[in-house]
Amino acid sequence: MFRNNYDNDSVTFSPQGRIFQVEYAAEAVKQGSVVVGIASKTHAVLVAIKRNAEELSSYQKKLFPIDENVGIAIAGLTSDARVLSNFMKQQCLGHRLTYGRNMPVRSLVDMIGSKAQVNTQHYGKRPYGVGLLVAGVDDQGPHLFEFQPSGMTEEMVAFAIGARSQMARTYLEKNLDAFASCGRDELVQHGLKALKESLVQDRELTVENTSVGIVGVGKAADGSTKVEPFKVYDGQEVNAFIESVADDKEAEAEAAPAGGSGMEVDDE
Amino acid sequence: MDHRPQAWGRPRDDVYGAYDHSYLQSGGPKQMTQSPVVTGTSVIGIKFKDGVILAADNLASYGSLARFTDVKRLRVFLGTSVVGFGGDVSDMQYLDRHLNELAIDESYEGGGAQEEHGEKGKLNAANLHTYLHKLMYRRRNDFDPLWNQVLVAGLDAAGKPHLSSVDLRGTAFTSPSLATGFGAALAQPIMRKYAATEEDAARLTRDQAVKVVQECMKVLYYRDARSLDKYSIAVVTKDGVELKEDEQLEKQSWAFAEQIRGYGTQTV
């Protein structure tokens, strides 16, 4: 029987020049539910589909605030994301303490990039099994970054990672030119429409399974710029967002939790 | 001849005799700065309408000896801020090298993204002050202080003039006008006549502020025995830093000295 001899560790190249462990880690990202991120001139938003392991369980969180000016969306192993998230929180806090300012998003992303890359070059280590979308604002405005387990990071205008994210990316590519001038709510609507593209048949966005995260730059009273802190919207808070992108015929149906069981209604 | 690798590159014992290790003792108590050695005297700074002015003379004293008369005690940071150093000159040189390193790291940050955004996103004077504050306080807690009092001049995140101070104990504060060392007693009262409050400072023109600083430098030269009539002056505005390092005190009048017994070289 054929067996791959070159995927036992992340330090061995295959004869074709591939490192299988790193590629497998990238597969773990594709197992996670889809997350979408978009940046405009004023805002960066993250939207995500949450999954529950079984009907009786709660939904796994997908969006995490890192600091006032940064948040992440995760696809892949949540426990690995926890490590990266804690690291990012510490770096942001340390930067705020030593310099008295928000950490520049690019330097933060570069740090997790370097951290993840090390894991792909040492025997006995494994790559992180999680991909991230990092949304944040700094002195240079809003940013969206993609992070992959290989250590690759890249700034994006809009992107989607996770299961069936290709459909969401197709939507984003089609509407690419519109994003830069979008306001906050328009941006979320684009994000949710992209999410919808990735949904399987008979599934739809509900207040249970949808998360929205927004960060932006606003104007202070004296005309200077002010950070609109990263905030995650869950549950009933996302209702208005979902309704704003509901197909006309389904607009009324949103009130009842679509596709949910009676158990979920109980705790309301 | 001794061919062992341990002896490579070392003075030959048969030529120079055995090395006397008592000159370089690794044992014994760790020694740290107990008092400054070569010192710079006052640094003064005042805010005005569009920026901040900083001045310090060009003298480094060795005790009461005027040892070095061309020492530049105002250092420019990233072309946007100025740091003025009072106190130990070797610690100043250490801090200067350290800040240069920081400036280089900061310029590399973001892979040249700063090119498109100008000064935006770089460390401003307020950030720099926070950093120096943490650095000085850390060293104080190590019981190995950097024996300086420094003034930081520049603009803050909102583009407003910023003037602040940190000393060897990590005490940090800001004010419309500041002076270190003897200047705190001799120059500060003069500057307060013109800029007692932020509002007063915001009414001062650049020419007025320069005149006040020149007047202060003159009084300092009259009454501070560790001072010099050659000084540096830096004007920081949103357009950058104008640093003049070879200024001469003009229109000195020592007539007042004749009235004072014990001042100067009278024999009676």
XYZ file of C-alpha atoms in Angstrom:
536
model
C 0.000 0.000 0.000
C 1.204 3.500 -0.794
C 2.342 5.453 2.221
C 3.661 8.978 2.283
C 7.091 8.885 3.894
C 7.594 12.635 3.909
C 4.847 13.805 6.215
C 6.132 12.656 9.593
C 7.478 16.037 10.612
C 7.541 19.609 9.450
C 11.295 19.766 8.771
C 11.498 17.244 5.906
C 10.945 18.197 2.295
C 9.318 15.718 -0.055
C 11.222 15.067 -3.312
C 8.694 17.370 -4.980
C 9.731 20.162 -2.642
C 6.670 20.114 -0.425
C 6.371 20.093 3.349
C 3.302 17.980 3.988
C 2.799 18.854 7.651
C 2.421 22.501 6.695
C -0.023 21.616 3.948
C -2.037 19.479 6.362
C -2.188 22.433 8.758
C -3.602 24.525 5.906
C -6.263 21.803 5.509
C -7.250 22.252 9.158
C -8.111 25.842 8.321
C -10.453 24.637 5.581
C -12.257 22.423 8.119
C -13.251 25.436 10.198
C -16.449 27.294 9.491
C -16.202 30.268 7.206
C -15.146 33.761 8.260
C -15.158 36.849 6.059
C -13.325 40.126 6.510
C -13.535 43.409 4.575
C -11.779 46.734 5.008
C -12.901 50.126 3.760
C -11.363 53.579 4.184
C -13.058 53.989 7.559
C -13.852 50.520 8.894
C -12.743 46.909 8.996
C -15.368 44.261 9.664
C -15.274 40.548 10.378
C -18.296 38.299 9.996
C -18.441 34.607 10.825
C -20.623 31.522 10.886
C -20.564 29.816 14.279
C -21.016 26.064 14.611
C -22.374 24.003 17.468
C -20.961 20.525 17.980
C -24.401 19.121 18.741
C -27.906 20.419 19.160
C -27.567 20.572 22.948
C -24.358 22.569 22.958
C -23.709 26.242 22.572
C -22.119 27.760 19.473
C -18.319 28.032 19.342
C -17.128 31.639 19.308
C -15.356 32.764 16.133
C -14.512 36.426 16.771
C -12.239 37.654 19.529
C -11.275 41.161 20.580
C -7.496 41.512 21.013
C -7.218 45.131 22.057
C -9.199 48.320 21.649
C -8.062 48.596 18.027
C -7.740 44.968 16.902
C -9.907 41.875 16.637
C -9.492 38.460 15.038
C -11.683 35.891 13.320
C -10.547 32.274 13.483
C -10.958 29.219 11.271
C -9.444 25.931 12.370
C -8.344 24.635 15.749
C -9.828 26.890 18.412
C -7.275 25.820 21.001
C -4.397 26.901 18.757
C -6.176 30.178 18.148
C -6.320 30.676 21.901
C -2.526 30.571 22.084
C -2.170 33.119 19.288
C -4.921 35.293 20.733
C -3.295 35.379 24.176
C 0.036 36.218 22.562
C -1.489 39.038 20.530
C -3.272 40.432 23.583
C -0.006 40.502 25.502
C 1.885 42.201 22.692
C -0.800 44.872 22.281
C -0.899 45.520 26.019
C 2.900 45.676 26.191
C 3.009 48.119 23.309
C 0.331 50.287 24.885
C 2.275 50.311 28.162
C 5.672 51.186 26.691
C 4.630 53.658 24.011
C 1.198 54.837 25.082
C -0.418 54.147 21.733
C -2.315 51.473 19.824
C -0.069 48.813 18.352
C 0.344 49.155 14.572
C -1.612 46.243 13.091
C 1.109 45.243 10.656
C 3.762 44.817 13.337
C 1.345 42.725 15.391
C 0.586 40.485 12.430
C 4.286 40.216 11.570
C 4.906 38.943 15.084
C 2.434 36.066 14.866
C 3.762 35.364 11.386
C 7.277 34.926 12.734
C 5.991 32.912 15.669
C 4.112 30.508 13.400
C 6.957 30.166 10.917
C 9.335 28.938 13.626
C 7.016 25.971 14.198
C 7.480 24.874 10.590
C 11.249 24.705 10.850
C 11.953 22.814 14.075
C 11.857 19.081 14.567
C 9.289 18.045 17.142
C 7.142 21.117 16.649
C 3.946 21.351 14.641
C 2.422 24.261 12.767
C -0.616 26.014 14.208
C -3.794 24.464 12.834
C -5.605 27.738 12.551
C -5.979 30.578 10.082
C -6.836 34.097 11.156
C -8.308 37.226 9.715
C -6.987 40.175 11.681
C -8.981 43.404 11.487
C -7.717 46.570 13.105
C -7.098 50.270 12.892
C -3.949 52.254 13.577
C -2.558 55.670 12.692
C -2.646 54.684 9.027
C -6.314 53.732 9.052
C -8.188 50.401 8.907
C -6.425 47.190 7.924
C -7.330 43.591 7.212
C -4.705 40.867 7.317
C -4.789 37.180 6.525
C -2.683 34.774 8.567
C -1.942 31.162 7.570
C -0.361 28.312 9.608
C 2.684 28.413 7.327
C 3.490 31.806 8.836
C 2.365 33.628 5.731
C 0.670 36.944 6.382
C -0.744 39.289 3.809
C -2.721 42.508 3.826
C -6.083 42.140 2.118
C -8.888 44.414 0.952
C -11.345 41.600 1.591
C -10.912 37.896 2.222
C -12.587 34.736 3.418
C -11.115 31.595 4.974
C -12.690 28.355 6.174
C -15.049 25.750 4.788
C -16.432 26.581 1.314
C -14.859 30.026 1.562
C -14.228 30.005 -2.211
C -17.836 31.026 -2.840
C -17.502 33.941 -0.436
C -14.252 34.988 -2.117
C -15.958 34.935 -5.509
C -18.603 37.294 -4.156
C -15.899 39.565 -2.697
C -13.961 39.623 -5.962
C -17.119 40.598 -7.819
C -17.780 43.538 -5.480
C -14.167 44.505 -4.815
C -14.385 48.047 -6.137
C -17.328 48.963 -3.927
C -15.639 48.275 -0.576
C -13.260 51.235 -0.227
C -16.049 53.812 -0.013
C -18.455 51.685 2.075
C -19.732 52.865 5.433
C -19.884 50.601 8.452
C -23.305 49.032 7.839
C -22.787 48.634 4.094
C -19.561 46.812 4.809
C -21.286 44.417 7.194
C -23.990 43.807 4.567
C -21.369 42.903 1.982
C -19.755 40.600 4.534
C -23.016 38.839 5.353
C -23.886 38.462 1.656
C -20.490 36.861 1.109
C -21.158 34.552 4.064
C -24.498 33.546 2.595
C -22.772 32.438 -0.608
C -20.794 29.927 1.418
C -23.743 28.424 3.279
C -24.857 24.899 2.453
C -28.326 24.246 1.102
C -31.178 24.914 3.598
C -28.910 26.700 6.071
C -29.275 30.367 6.666
C -27.982 33.186 8.827
C -29.637 33.256 12.250
C -29.016 35.214 15.417
C -27.547 32.015 16.887
C -25.002 31.226 14.209
C -23.888 34.667 13.056
C -21.218 36.886 14.557
C -20.232 40.375 13.448
C -17.164 42.314 14.571
C -16.553 45.966 13.710
C -13.655 48.338 14.230
C -13.201 51.758 12.681
C -11.844 55.266 12.790
C -14.218 58.057 13.696
C -13.901 61.788 14.118
C -13.515 63.274 17.590
C -15.145 66.568 18.545
C -11.963 68.559 17.846
C -11.601 67.101 14.365
C -8.842 64.623 15.251
C -9.308 60.942 14.492
C -10.585 58.630 17.180
C -10.713 54.846 17.300
C -14.136 53.246 17.224
C -13.163 50.219 19.358
C -13.469 46.651 18.081
C -16.852 45.290 19.138
C -18.313 41.850 18.606
C -22.037 41.597 17.953
C -23.701 38.304 18.876
C -27.231 37.010 19.438
C -30.036 39.543 19.197
C -27.521 42.304 18.409
C -26.957 40.873 14.928
C -30.679 40.660 14.171
C -30.779 44.039 12.456
C -27.715 43.161 10.368
C -29.219 39.846 9.264
C -32.533 41.447 8.410
C -30.767 44.079 6.319
C -29.545 41.357 3.957
C -32.587 39.066 4.158
C -34.129 38.006 0.852
C -37.497 39.730 0.540
C -39.535 36.573 0.858
C -37.667 35.523 3.978
C -37.799 38.886 5.713
C -40.594 37.845 8.041
C -39.257 34.380 8.705
C -36.252 35.836 10.509
C -38.158 36.272 13.764
C -38.248 32.509 14.380
C -34.908 30.736 14.659
C -34.708 29.098 11.281
C -33.584 25.502 11.192
C -33.159 25.485 14.979
C -34.734 22.978 17.327
C -37.201 23.627 20.129
C -34.394 23.315 22.684
C -32.762 26.556 21.602
C -35.942 28.503 22.045
C -36.250 27.309 25.632
C -33.548 29.479 27.095
C -35.013 32.737 25.886
C 55.457 28.983 22.053
C 52.028 28.094 23.259
C 50.016 26.662 20.372
C 46.866 25.724 22.270
C 43.719 27.285 20.850
C 42.990 28.975 24.220
C 46.065 31.126 23.647
C 45.201 32.189 20.103
C 45.008 35.900 19.663
C 46.295 36.624 23.189
C 49.510 38.378 24.166
C 52.306 35.809 24.429
C 53.268 35.023 27.980
C 56.929 34.558 26.981
C 57.002 38.074 25.530
C 54.707 40.045 27.839
C 54.694 37.904 30.971
C 51.646 36.201 32.443
C 48.462 38.277 32.387
C 47.670 39.840 35.729
C 44.053 38.894 36.339
C 43.698 41.172 39.309
C 43.114 44.044 36.881
C 39.907 42.500 35.590
C 38.054 40.948 38.464
C 34.840 39.219 37.696
C 34.108 38.625 41.365
C 33.242 41.176 44.008
C 30.095 43.278 44.288
C 28.448 44.546 41.109
C 29.159 48.222 40.652
C 26.614 50.683 39.392
C 26.565 54.433 38.857
C 26.697 56.129 42.249
C 27.076 59.645 40.885
C 27.472 61.270 37.486
C 30.984 61.991 36.213
C 30.996 64.154 33.101
C 27.856 66.257 33.256
C 25.776 68.635 31.223
C 23.904 71.387 33.010
C 20.396 72.812 32.412
C 18.099 72.096 29.499
C 15.189 74.486 29.042
C 12.056 74.187 26.944
C 8.964 76.272 26.272
C 5.839 75.718 24.214
C 4.493 78.308 21.796
C 1.605 78.623 19.337
C 2.812 76.151 16.699
C 5.397 74.062 18.524
C 8.097 73.801 21.134
C 11.554 75.318 21.642
C 14.363 73.492 23.419
C 17.793 74.847 24.345
C 20.913 73.617 26.135
C 24.487 74.870 26.207
C 27.335 72.939 24.574
C 29.350 72.247 27.714
C 30.204 68.952 29.350
C 31.795 69.552 32.745
C 34.146 67.226 34.608
C 33.270 68.262 38.121
C 33.814 72.015 38.086
C 36.220 71.818 35.142
C 34.768 72.965 31.820
C 36.149 69.868 30.107
C 34.353 69.597 26.713
C 32.996 72.730 25.076
C 31.422 71.310 21.927
C 29.030 68.659 23.195
C 25.673 68.508 21.445
C 23.053 67.840 24.099
C 19.980 68.178 21.891
C 19.298 65.086 19.807
C 16.718 64.776 17.030
C 14.460 61.705 16.978
C 12.941 60.598 13.637
C 13.139 64.183 12.373
C 10.001 65.010 14.341
C 10.992 65.231 18.009
C 13.938 66.529 20.022
C 15.347 65.141 23.249
C 17.441 67.418 25.477
C 19.751 65.770 27.985
C 20.904 67.103 31.332
C 23.108 65.085 33.683
C 25.649 62.363 32.917
C 27.070 62.595 29.411
C 28.011 58.918 29.033
C 24.436 57.944 29.949
C 23.292 60.517 27.393
C 25.432 58.825 24.751
C 23.980 55.451 25.724
C 20.446 56.817 25.460
C 21.267 58.493 22.154
C 22.513 55.238 20.639
C 19.507 53.438 22.063
C 17.086 55.963 20.588
C 18.833 55.813 17.217
C 18.322 52.061 17.241
C 14.669 52.573 18.134
C 14.291 55.083 15.296
C 15.802 52.661 12.797
C 13.542 49.819 13.944
C 10.593 52.159 13.738
C 11.498 53.200 10.191
C 11.752 49.577 9.065
C 8.401 48.738 10.675
C 5.677 48.184 8.137
C 8.006 47.409 5.222
C 8.125 50.952 3.847
C 4.394 51.541 4.275
C 5.344 54.842 5.907
C 6.445 56.164 2.538
C 2.848 56.750 1.520
C 1.704 58.028 4.897
C 4.502 60.451 5.801
C 4.987 60.970 9.524
C 1.682 59.307 10.352
C 2.112 56.144 12.350
C 5.633 56.935 13.518
C 6.423 57.377 17.195
C 5.578 60.951 18.160
C 6.987 62.972 21.047
C 4.309 61.778 23.464
C 5.061 58.131 22.579
C 8.773 58.790 22.944
C 8.238 60.356 26.355
C 6.226 57.348 27.538
C 9.000 55.068 26.318
C 11.766 57.043 28.045
C 9.662 57.160 31.194
C 9.405 53.357 31.275
C 13.102 53.001 30.461
C 14.276 55.384 33.212
C 11.928 53.937 35.817
C 13.028 50.406 34.959
C 16.683 51.366 35.441
C 15.893 53.052 38.724
C 14.228 49.863 39.935
C 17.344 47.921 38.934
C 19.213 50.337 41.217
C 21.250 51.269 38.144
C 19.744 54.580 37.076
C 20.588 56.478 33.936
C 21.792 59.704 35.576
C 19.909 62.160 33.425
C 16.995 64.473 33.419
C 15.685 64.753 29.876
C 13.184 66.988 28.142
C 11.180 65.707 25.202
C 9.821 68.219 22.691
C 7.613 67.644 19.679
C 3.978 67.120 18.775
C 1.477 64.646 20.198
C -0.976 62.406 18.316
C -3.413 65.292 17.855
C -0.657 67.506 16.399
C -0.576 69.731 19.500
C 2.766 70.886 20.989
C 4.191 68.431 23.501
C 6.834 69.203 26.119
C 7.654 66.764 28.901
C 10.319 65.665 31.329
C 11.682 62.437 32.805
C 14.401 62.189 35.425
C 16.684 59.458 36.737
C 14.010 58.296 39.182
C 11.458 57.870 36.399
C 9.439 60.889 37.527
C 7.561 62.112 34.474
C 5.469 65.216 33.907
C 4.531 67.837 31.350
C 4.204 71.596 31.528
C 3.985 74.645 29.194
C 7.599 75.403 30.150
C 10.230 73.128 31.674
C 13.827 73.379 32.853
C 16.220 70.830 34.315
C 18.959 71.284 36.886
C 19.864 74.854 37.808
C 17.468 76.043 35.133
C 14.571 74.912 37.306
C 15.540 77.655 39.754
C 16.906 80.291 37.359
C 15.091 79.955 34.031
C 11.726 78.527 35.001
C 10.497 81.708 36.795
C 11.356 83.778 33.718
C 9.575 81.406 31.335
C 6.529 81.278 33.623
C 6.156 85.039 33.216
C 5.422 84.415 29.531
C 3.819 80.969 29.589
C 2.289 80.260 32.988
C -0.565 78.230 31.500
C -1.266 76.274 28.343
C -3.457 79.159 27.173
C -0.606 81.644 27.614
C 1.740 79.347 25.704
C -0.796 78.986 22.891
C -0.679 82.794 22.437
C 3.128 83.041 22.242
C 4.574 83.537 18.775
C 7.691 81.780 17.678
C 9.803 84.954 17.790
C 8.591 85.795 21.288
C 9.378 82.290 22.490
C 12.870 82.345 20.970
C 13.538 85.674 22.719
C 12.429 84.235 26.077
C 14.710 81.242 25.627
C 17.678 83.443 24.655
C 17.064 85.577 27.732
C 16.967 82.463 29.917
C 20.205 81.107 28.453
C 21.859 84.417 29.225
C 20.696 84.431 32.849
C 21.885 80.835 33.160
C 25.311 81.790 31.863
C 25.512 84.688 34.317
C 24.583 82.669 37.378
C 25.353 78.980 36.679
C 29.077 78.320 37.122
C 28.839 75.079 35.084
C 27.463 76.783 31.975
C 28.767 78.117 28.682
C 27.886 80.951 26.311
C 27.806 78.559 23.343
C 24.492 76.759 23.096
C 22.140 74.756 20.876
C 18.551 75.683 20.165
C 15.892 73.559 18.477
C 12.516 74.697 17.198
C 10.032 71.857 16.652
C 6.895 72.461 14.595
C 4.705 70.367 12.337
C 7.169 71.157 9.542
C 9.965 69.353 11.390
C 12.961 70.285 13.509
C 15.195 73.314 13.027
C 18.299 72.650 15.077
C 21.095 75.208 15.433
C 24.044 73.807 17.384
C 26.518 76.693 17.289
C 24.717 79.676 18.804
C 26.560 82.377 20.725
C 25.054 84.391 23.609
C 24.782 87.973 22.426
C 24.703 91.357 24.153
C 26.139 90.139 27.433
C 26.437 92.738 30.150
C 28.447 91.927 33.227
C 27.927 95.346 34.805
C 25.793 93.805 37.519
C 28.740 91.736 38.717
C 30.583 94.711 40.107
C 27.836 95.271 42.681
C 28.048 91.776 44.060
C 30.676 90.849 46.620
C 31.918 87.299 46.274
C 30.881 87.046 42.611
C 33.832 86.626 40.249
C 37.419 87.440 41.077
C 37.455 90.484 43.348
C 40.205 90.390 45.901
C 38.480 92.426 48.598
